[in-house]
CSV table of C-alpha atoms and ligand atoms in Angstrom, one decimal:
chain,number,residue,atom,x,y,z
A,1,MET,CA,159.1,53.2,157.2
A,2,ILE,CA,158.3,51.1,153.4
A,3,ARG,CA,160.0,51.6,150.6
A,4,VAL,CA,159.8,50.0,147.5
A,5,GLU,CA,162.4,50.2,144.6
A,6,ASN,CA,161.7,48.9,141.0
A,7,LEU,CA,159.5,46.2,142.1
A,8,THR,CA,158.4,43.7,139.0
A,9,LYS,CA,156.3,40.9,139.3
A,10,ARG,CA,156.1,39.1,136.2
A,11,TYR,CA,153.9,36.2,135.4
A,12,GLY,CA,154.9,35.0,132.6
A,13,LYS,CA,154.9,37.6,129.8
A,14,HIS,CA,152.2,39.3,131.7
A,15,TYR,CA,153.9,42.4,134.0
A,16,ALA,CA,151.6,42.6,137.0
A,17,LEU,CA,153.8,44.8,138.3
A,18,ASN,CA,156.7,46.9,135.8
A,19,ASP,CA,159.2,48.7,137.7
A,20,ILE,CA,157.7,50.5,140.5
A,21,SER,CA,158.9,52.5,143.6
A,22,PHE,CA,157.6,54.1,145.8
A,23,GLU,CA,158.4,55.3,149.7
A,24,ILE,CA,156.0,56.3,152.7
A,25,LYS,CA,157.1,57.9,156.1
A,26,GLU,CA,156.5,56.6,159.4
A,27,GLY,CA,152.8,57.9,160.2
A,28,GLU,CA,151.7,58.4,156.8
A,29,ILE,CA,148.2,57.1,156.0
A,30,VAL,CA,148.2,56.4,151.9
A,31,GLY,CA,145.9,54.9,149.8
A,32,LEU,CA,146.8,52.3,146.7
A,33,LEU,CA,144.5,53.7,144.3
A,34,GLY,CA,143.3,51.7,140.9
A,35,PRO,CA,141.1,49.7,138.9
A,36,ASN,CA,140.7,45.9,139.2
A,37,GLY,CA,143.5,44.3,137.5
A,38,ALA,CA,146.3,47.2,138.2
A,39,GLY,CA,148.6,45.5,140.6
A,40,LYS,CA,147.3,46.4,144.3
A,41,SER,CA,147.4,43.1,145.9
A,42,THR,CA,150.3,41.5,144.2
A,43,THR,CA,152.0,44.9,145.5
A,44,MET,CA,150.7,44.3,148.8
A,45,ASN,CA,151.4,40.5,148.8
A,46,ILE,CA,155.1,41.1,148.3
A,47,LEU,CA,155.4,43.8,150.7
A,48,THR,CA,153.9,41.5,153.0
A,49,GLY,CA,156.3,38.5,152.5
A,50,TYR,CA,153.6,36.4,150.9
A,51,LEU,CA,154.9,36.3,147.3
A,52,SER,CA,158.1,36.7,145.6
A,53,ALA,CA,159.1,39.5,143.6
A,54,THR,CA,161.0,38.9,139.7
A,55,SER,CA,163.0,41.9,140.6
A,56,GLY,CA,163.6,44.8,143.0
A,57,SER,CA,163.3,45.7,146.7
A,58,ALA,CA,161.1,46.2,149.2
A,59,CYS,CA,161.5,47.1,153.2
A,60,ILE,CA,159.7,47.7,155.6
A,61,ASP,CA,161.3,49.6,158.7
A,62,GLY,CA,164.6,49.1,157.2
A,63,ILE,CA,164.4,45.3,157.0
A,64,ASN,CA,164.2,44.1,153.2
A,65,VAL,CA,161.2,41.9,152.9
A,66,LEU,CA,162.2,39.6,150.5
A,67,GLU,CA,165.1,38.5,152.1
A,68,ASN,CA,163.7,38.3,155.7
A,69,PRO,CA,160.3,38.1,155.6
A,70,THR,CA,159.7,36.3,158.9
A,71,GLU,CA,161.5,39.4,160.7
A,72,ALA,CA,159.6,41.4,158.1
A,73,LYS,CA,156.4,39.9,159.0
A,74,ARG,CA,156.4,41.1,162.6
A,75,LYS,CA,156.7,44.8,161.6
A,76,ILE,CA,153.6,44.3,159.5
A,77,GLY,CA,149.9,43.8,160.6
A,78,TYR,CA,147.8,42.5,157.2
A,79,LEU,CA,144.3,42.3,156.2
A,80,PRO,CA,144.4,40.5,153.2
A,81,GLU,CA,141.5,40.6,150.7
A,82,GLN,CA,140.2,37.1,151.5
A,83,PRO,CA,140.9,37.5,156.0
A,84,PRO,CA,141.6,33.9,156.3
A,85,LEU,CA,138.9,33.8,159.7
A,86,TYR,CA,137.9,30.4,160.9
A,87,HIS,CA,134.1,30.6,160.5
A,88,GLU,CA,134.1,27.5,163.2
A,89,MET,CA,135.9,29.5,166.2
A,90,THR,CA,134.5,32.6,168.5
A,91,VAL,CA,135.7,35.9,167.8
A,92,MET,CA,138.3,35.7,171.1
A,93,GLU,CA,139.3,31.7,169.9
A,94,TYR,CA,140.6,33.0,166.8
A,95,LEU,CA,142.1,35.9,168.1
A,96,ASN,CA,144.0,33.6,170.7
A,97,PHE,CA,145.0,31.8,168.1
A,98,VAL,CA,146.8,34.2,166.0
A,99,TYR,CA,148.4,35.2,169.2
A,100,GLU,CA,150.0,32.5,169.5
A,101,LEU,CA,150.9,31.8,165.8
A,102,LYS,CA,152.4,35.2,166.1
A,103,GLY,CA,154.1,34.3,169.3
A,104,CYS,CA,153.5,37.2,170.9
A,105,ALA,CA,154.9,38.3,174.4
A,106,PHE,CA,152.2,40.7,175.5
A,107,PRO,CA,150.1,40.2,178.8
A,108,ARG,CA,147.5,38.0,176.3
A,109,GLU,CA,144.0,39.2,177.9
A,110,PRO,CA,144.7,42.7,178.6
A,111,HIS,CA,145.6,43.1,175.3
A,112,LEU,CA,143.5,41.1,173.3
A,113,ALA,CA,140.9,43.1,175.2
A,114,GLU,CA,142.5,46.6,174.2
A,115,ILE,CA,142.4,45.2,170.7
A,116,ALA,CA,138.7,44.0,171.1
A,117,ASP,CA,137.9,47.4,172.4
A,118,VAL,CA,139.9,49.7,170.1
A,119,VAL,CA,138.1,47.6,166.5
A,120,LYS,CA,135.0,47.4,168.8
A,121,ILE,CA,134.0,43.8,168.6
A,122,ARG,CA,133.6,43.6,172.2
A,123,ASP,CA,129.7,42.8,172.4
A,124,VAL,CA,130.2,39.8,169.5
A,125,LYS,CA,133.9,38.4,171.4
A,126,ASP,CA,132.0,35.0,172.1
A,127,ARG,CA,130.1,34.7,169.0
A,128,LEU,CA,131.4,32.5,166.3
A,129,ILE,CA,133.0,34.6,163.1
A,130,GLY,CA,130.8,32.7,160.5
A,131,HIS,CA,127.6,34.0,162.6
A,132,LEU,CA,128.8,37.5,162.1
A,133,SER,CA,128.0,40.1,159.2
A,134,LYS,CA,129.9,41.3,157.1
A,135,GLY,CA,130.8,44.4,158.5
A,136,TYR,CA,132.2,42.6,161.7
A,137,LYS,CA,134.1,39.9,159.9
A,138,GLN,CA,136.3,43.0,158.7
A,139,ARG,CA,136.9,44.2,162.2
A,140,VAL,CA,137.8,40.7,162.9
A,141,GLY,CA,140.1,40.6,160.3
A,142,ILE,CA,141.5,43.9,161.3
A,143,ALA,CA,141.9,42.9,164.7
A,144,ALA,CA,143.5,40.1,163.7
A,145,ALA,CA,146.3,42.2,161.9
A,146,LEU,CA,146.6,44.4,165.3
A,147,VAL,CA,147.4,41.4,168.0
A,148,ASN,CA,151.2,41.7,167.2
A,149,ALA,CA,151.2,45.8,167.7
A,150,PRO,CA,153.0,46.0,164.0
A,151,PRO,CA,154.1,49.7,163.3
A,152,VAL,CA,152.8,49.3,159.5
A,153,LEU,CA,149.0,48.1,158.5
A,154,ILE,CA,148.3,46.9,155.1
A,155,PHE,CA,145.0,46.4,154.0
A,156,ASP,CA,143.6,45.1,150.8
A,157,GLU,CA,140.6,46.8,150.1
A,158,PRO,CA,138.8,46.9,153.7
A,159,THR,CA,135.7,48.5,153.3
A,160,VAL,CA,134.7,46.2,149.8
A,161,GLY,CA,131.6,44.4,150.3
A,162,LEU,CA,130.4,46.3,153.2
A,163,ASP,CA,127.1,48.4,153.4
A,164,PRO,CA,127.3,52.1,153.5
A,165,GLN,CA,127.0,52.5,157.2
A,166,GLN,CA,129.9,49.5,157.9
A,167,ILE,CA,131.5,51.6,155.4
A,168,ILE,CA,131.3,54.7,157.5
A,169,GLU,CA,132.4,52.6,160.5
A,170,VAL,CA,135.7,51.0,159.1
A,171,ARG,CA,136.8,54.3,157.8
A,172,ASN,CA,136.4,56.2,161.0
A,173,LEU,CA,138.5,52.9,162.7
A,174,LEU,CA,141.1,53.3,159.7
A,175,ARG,CA,141.7,57.0,160.8
A,176,SER,CA,141.9,56.4,164.4
A,177,LEU,CA,144.2,53.6,163.6
A,178,GLY,CA,146.0,56.2,161.5
A,179,ARG,CA,147.4,58.2,164.4
A,180,LYS,CA,149.6,55.4,165.9
A,181,HIS,CA,150.5,53.3,163.1
A,182,THR,CA,151.9,53.7,159.5
A,183,ILE,CA,149.0,52.2,157.0
A,184,ILE,CA,148.8,51.5,153.4
A,185,LEU,CA,145.4,50.6,152.2
A,186,SER,CA,144.1,50.0,148.3
A,187,THR,CA,141.1,50.4,147.0
A,188,HIS,CA,139.3,51.2,143.6
A,189,ILE,CA,137.0,53.5,145.1
A,190,LEU,CA,138.1,57.4,145.2
A,191,PRO,CA,136.0,58.7,147.6
A,192,GLU,CA,137.8,56.2,150.3
A,193,VAL,CA,141.2,57.7,149.9
A,194,GLN,CA,139.4,60.9,149.9
A,195,ALA,CA,138.1,60.1,153.5
A,196,VAL,CA,140.9,58.5,154.5
A,197,CYS,CA,144.3,58.7,153.2
A,198,GLU,CA,146.7,62.3,153.2
A,199,LYS,CA,148.5,60.9,150.2
A,200,ILE,CA,147.3,59.0,146.8
A,201,ILE,CA,149.8,56.3,144.9
A,202,VAL,CA,147.2,55.5,141.7
A,203,ILE,CA,148.4,52.4,140.1
A,204,HIS,CA,147.1,51.4,136.4
A,205,HIS,CA,148.4,48.4,134.8
A,206,GLY,CA,151.4,47.9,136.7
A,207,HIS,CA,153.1,51.4,136.5
A,208,ILE,CA,152.6,53.8,138.6
A,209,ILE,CA,150.7,56.9,137.3
A,210,ALA,CA,150.8,59.5,140.6
A,211,ASN,CA,152.1,59.7,143.9
A,212,GLU,CA,150.8,62.8,145.3
A,213,LYS,CA,149.0,64.1,148.3
A,214,THR,CA,145.6,63.7,147.9
A,215,GLU,CA,144.3,66.9,147.7
A,216,ASP,CA,146.6,67.9,145.0
A,217,ILE,CA,145.4,64.6,142.9
A,218,THR,CA,141.6,66.1,143.1
A,219,ARG,CA,142.5,69.4,142.8
A,220,GLU,CA,143.0,68.9,139.2
A,221,ALA,CA,139.7,67.1,138.8
A,222,GLU,CA,137.4,69.3,141.2
A,223,SER,CA,138.8,72.7,139.2
A,224,PHE,CA,135.8,72.3,136.5
A,225,ASP,CA,132.3,71.4,136.3
A,226,ARG,CA,130.8,69.2,134.1
A,227,PHE,CA,127.2,69.2,132.4
A,228,ARG,CA,125.2,66.3,130.4
A,229,LEU,CA,123.6,68.0,128.2
A,230,LYS,CA,120.6,66.9,124.9
A,231,ILE,CA,120.1,69.3,122.4
A,232,CYS,CA,118.1,68.9,119.4
A,233,GLY,CA,119.0,70.7,116.3
A,234,PRO,CA,120.4,69.4,112.6
A,235,SER,CA,123.5,67.8,113.4
A,236,SER,CA,125.7,66.9,116.5
A,237,ARG,CA,128.7,68.3,114.6
A,238,ASP,CA,126.7,71.8,114.3
A,239,ILE,CA,125.8,71.8,118.0
A,240,ARG,CA,129.3,70.9,119.5
A,241,ASN,CA,131.2,73.6,117.0
A,242,ALA,CA,128.3,75.9,118.8
A,243,LEU,CA,128.6,75.3,122.4
A,244,GLN,CA,132.4,75.2,121.6
A,245,THR,CA,132.4,79.3,121.2
A,246,VAL,CA,130.5,79.8,124.6
A,247,ASN,CA,132.8,81.2,126.9
A,248,GLY,CA,133.9,79.5,129.8
A,249,VAL,CA,133.2,76.3,127.8
A,250,ARG,CA,136.8,74.2,127.9
A,251,HIS,CA,135.6,71.3,126.0
A,252,VAL,CA,132.6,69.6,124.3
A,253,GLU,CA,132.2,65.8,123.5
A,254,VAL,CA,129.8,64.3,121.3
A,255,LEU,CA,127.9,61.3,123.8
A,256,PRO,CA,126.5,57.9,121.9
A,257,GLY,CA,123.2,58.3,123.3
A,258,ARG,CA,121.3,60.2,120.6
A,259,ASP,CA,117.8,59.5,120.4
A,260,ALA,CA,115.3,60.4,117.3
A,261,GLU,CA,115.4,64.0,117.8
A,262,SER,CA,117.8,64.9,119.9
A,263,TYR,CA,121.8,64.8,120.2
A,264,ALA,CA,124.0,64.2,123.7
A,265,PHE,CA,127.1,66.0,125.1
A,266,LEU,CA,129.1,66.3,127.7
A,267,MET,CA,130.3,69.2,128.6
A,268,GLU,CA,133.5,70.9,130.7
A,269,CYS,CA,133.1,74.8,131.8
A,270,GLU,CA,135.5,76.4,133.9
A,271,ARG,CA,134.3,76.2,137.8
A,272,GLY,CA,132.5,79.0,139.2
A,273,ARG,CA,131.3,80.1,136.0
A,274,ASP,CA,127.2,80.0,135.2
A,275,VAL,CA,127.6,79.2,131.1
A,276,ARG,CA,123.7,78.6,131.3
A,277,LYS,CA,122.7,81.6,130.4
A,278,PRO,CA,125.0,82.3,127.7
A,279,LEU,CA,123.9,78.8,126.4
A,280,PHE,CA,120.5,79.1,126.1
A,281,ARG,CA,121.2,82.3,124.4
A,282,LEU,CA,123.0,80.7,121.9
A,283,CYS,CA,120.7,77.8,121.7
A,284,ALA,CA,117.7,80.2,121.0
A,285,ASP,CA,119.7,82.3,118.0
A,286,ARG,CA,120.3,79.0,116.1
A,287,ASP,CA,117.2,77.3,116.4
A,288,PHE,CA,118.4,74.7,118.7
A,289,ALA,CA,116.2,73.4,121.4
A,290,ILE,CA,118.1,72.0,124.8
A,291,ILE,CA,116.0,69.4,126.4
A,292,GLY,CA,118.2,68.2,128.9
A,293,LEU,CA,121.0,70.0,131.3
A,294,GLU,CA,122.1,68.2,134.3
A,295,PRO,CA,125.6,68.5,136.2
A,296,VAL,CA,127.7,65.4,135.9
A,297,GLY,CA,129.9,64.7,139.0
A,298,THR,CA,133.6,64.0,138.5
A,299,ASP,CA,134.5,59.8,139.4
A,300,LEU,CA,137.2,58.2,139.3
A,301,GLU,CA,137.3,57.1,136.1
A,302,ASP,CA,137.6,60.9,134.7
A,303,ILE,CA,140.6,60.8,137.1
A,304,PHE,CA,142.4,57.8,135.7
A,305,VAL,CA,142.0,59.3,132.2
A,306,ARG,CA,143.2,62.1,133.1
A,307,LEU,CA,146.2,60.8,134.5
A,308,VAL,CA,147.0,58.3,132.6
A,309,GLU,CA,146.8,60.8,129.3
A,310,LYS,CA,148.9,62.9,131.5
A,311,ALA,CA,151.0,60.0,132.1
A,312,ALA,CA,151.4,58.8,128.2
A,313,LYS,CA,152.0,62.8,127.3
A,314,LYS,CA,155.0,62.3,129.5
A,315,GLU,CA,156.6,59.3,128.3
A,316,GLY,CA,155.7,60.7,124.7
A,317,LYS,CA,158.2,63.6,125.5
A,318,GLY,CA,160.8,61.2,127.2
A,319,ALA,CA,160.7,59.1,124.1
A,320,ARG,CA,161.3,61.9,121.7
A,321,LYS,CA,163.6,63.5,123.9
A,322,LYS,CA,165.8,60.3,123.5
B,1,ADP,P1,144.6,44.2,142.0
B,1,ADP,O1,144.7,44.1,143.4
B,1,ADP,O2,145.0,45.5,141.4
B,1,ADP,O3,142.9,43.6,141.4
B,1,ADP,P2,146.3,42.0,141.4
B,1,ADP,O4,147.4,42.7,141.7
B,1,ADP,O5,145.4,41.1,141.8
B,1,ADP,O6,145.1,43.5,141.0
B,1,ADP,O7,146.5,41.9,139.5
B,1,ADP,C1,147.4,42.3,139.1
B,1,ADP,C2,147.2,41.6,137.5
B,1,ADP,O8,148.1,40.7,138.0
B,1,ADP,C3,146.4,41.0,137.1
B,1,ADP,O9,146.1,41.7,135.4
B,1,ADP,C4,146.1,39.5,137.3
B,1,ADP,O10,145.1,39.3,136.2
B,1,ADP,C5,147.7,39.4,137.7
B,1,ADP,N1,147.8,38.3,138.3
B,1,ADP,C6,147.2,38.2,139.2
B,1,ADP,N2,147.9,36.9,140.0
B,1,ADP,C7,148.0,36.0,139.1
B,1,ADP,C8,149.1,35.1,138.9
B,1,ADP,N3,148.6,34.6,140.3
B,1,ADP,N4,149.0,34.4,137.7
B,1,ADP,C9,148.7,35.3,136.7
B,1,ADP,N5,148.4,36.6,136.5
B,1,ADP,C10,148.1,36.9,137.7
B,2,MG,MG1,143.2,43.1,144.4
C-alpha cells in the first residue's frame, strides 16, 4: 500500500533523510519511531505530497506521490504535526469546508455525521474550534483526515501535548481506525507504538535502523532486568569488578552520580534471575555497604542506544568486508 524506495531529502549539506526504503502492506498499523529531528515529519510530508524529495520514490497504492501528488492525496488522510484548524469556525463548519476543499461526492450530511460519531466529536459539533481542548482539537484534525474516506491514514505525532486520559482515548481511536485503514503514525514515545502498532520502523539521523514487528523490537530490551545501585566501598572500579563476578550479572556501568561516601552503578542482569541475595553476600564479604537498590525500567532511549550500536556494528562489518 505504501512503498518508499531510496528516499533522500537534503537541506544544503544536511541529510534529513538518507536513502530510506520501506514497505507497508494494506491494513497494517505501523509506527515511525524516532527522537526529535530523526526525520519523521520529513518522511510524512513527502509521503503526503507536501514536500519534494531530493531523490528516490514514494508510492501510495501504486501512485507515485512525487509525480502525481493530486491523485495520491485522494488516497491519503493526513494529520500534520500542526493541524491547520480554523479557530473561528465551528467543528461542523470546518468539516464542511474540508469536504468542499477535497471535492468529496458522498451524501454530505450522513457522511460527516458518521465521521463525527467515529471520532466522538458530536457533542462539540457546534462549538468554535478555538474554544476546544487540545484533545478535542486533535480529534477534529483526525476527523478532517477522514473526510475523503481515504484508505491510507498518515498521522504525525497524534498524541503529542495531550493529557494521559486524552492519550488513551486517541490511542483507542487509532486502534479502531486500524480496522478499516492502513495507518502510519509517528511518535517519539515507545509505549505509544507498543500500544497501537503491529510494526515499528525506527528512524535515527535520517536512517532506518530497524523495521520489525513490535514484539521483536521490545523483546530484546525486555530480556534483562536493570537495577540502579548505590554502594559504599574503596573505589568504583573495585566495586564494579566485584559486581561483575556475580552469577547472572551481564553488565555493570559506573554512573556519574557519586556522593561523598558512595558510588552509583547501573547493573544489567539476566531476566528472571534474582541476583540480589548473592549480591548482598558478596558485598558483605568485601565490606561494601549497599545503600540503594532500585529496579529501572527500559525506555526508548535504551532501545535506541542498543539499535544504534547494532546498526553501527553491522555497518562496520560491511565496511570491513569491502
Ligand atoms: P522529526 O519529525 O523526526 O522530529 P524532521 O523530519 O522534522 O524530524 O526533521 C529532520 C531533520 O531535518 C532535522 O535535523 C531538521 O532540523 C531538518 N529540517 C527539517 N526541515 C528543515 C528545513 N526546512 N530546512 C532545514 N532543515 C530542516
Ligand atoms: Mg516531527
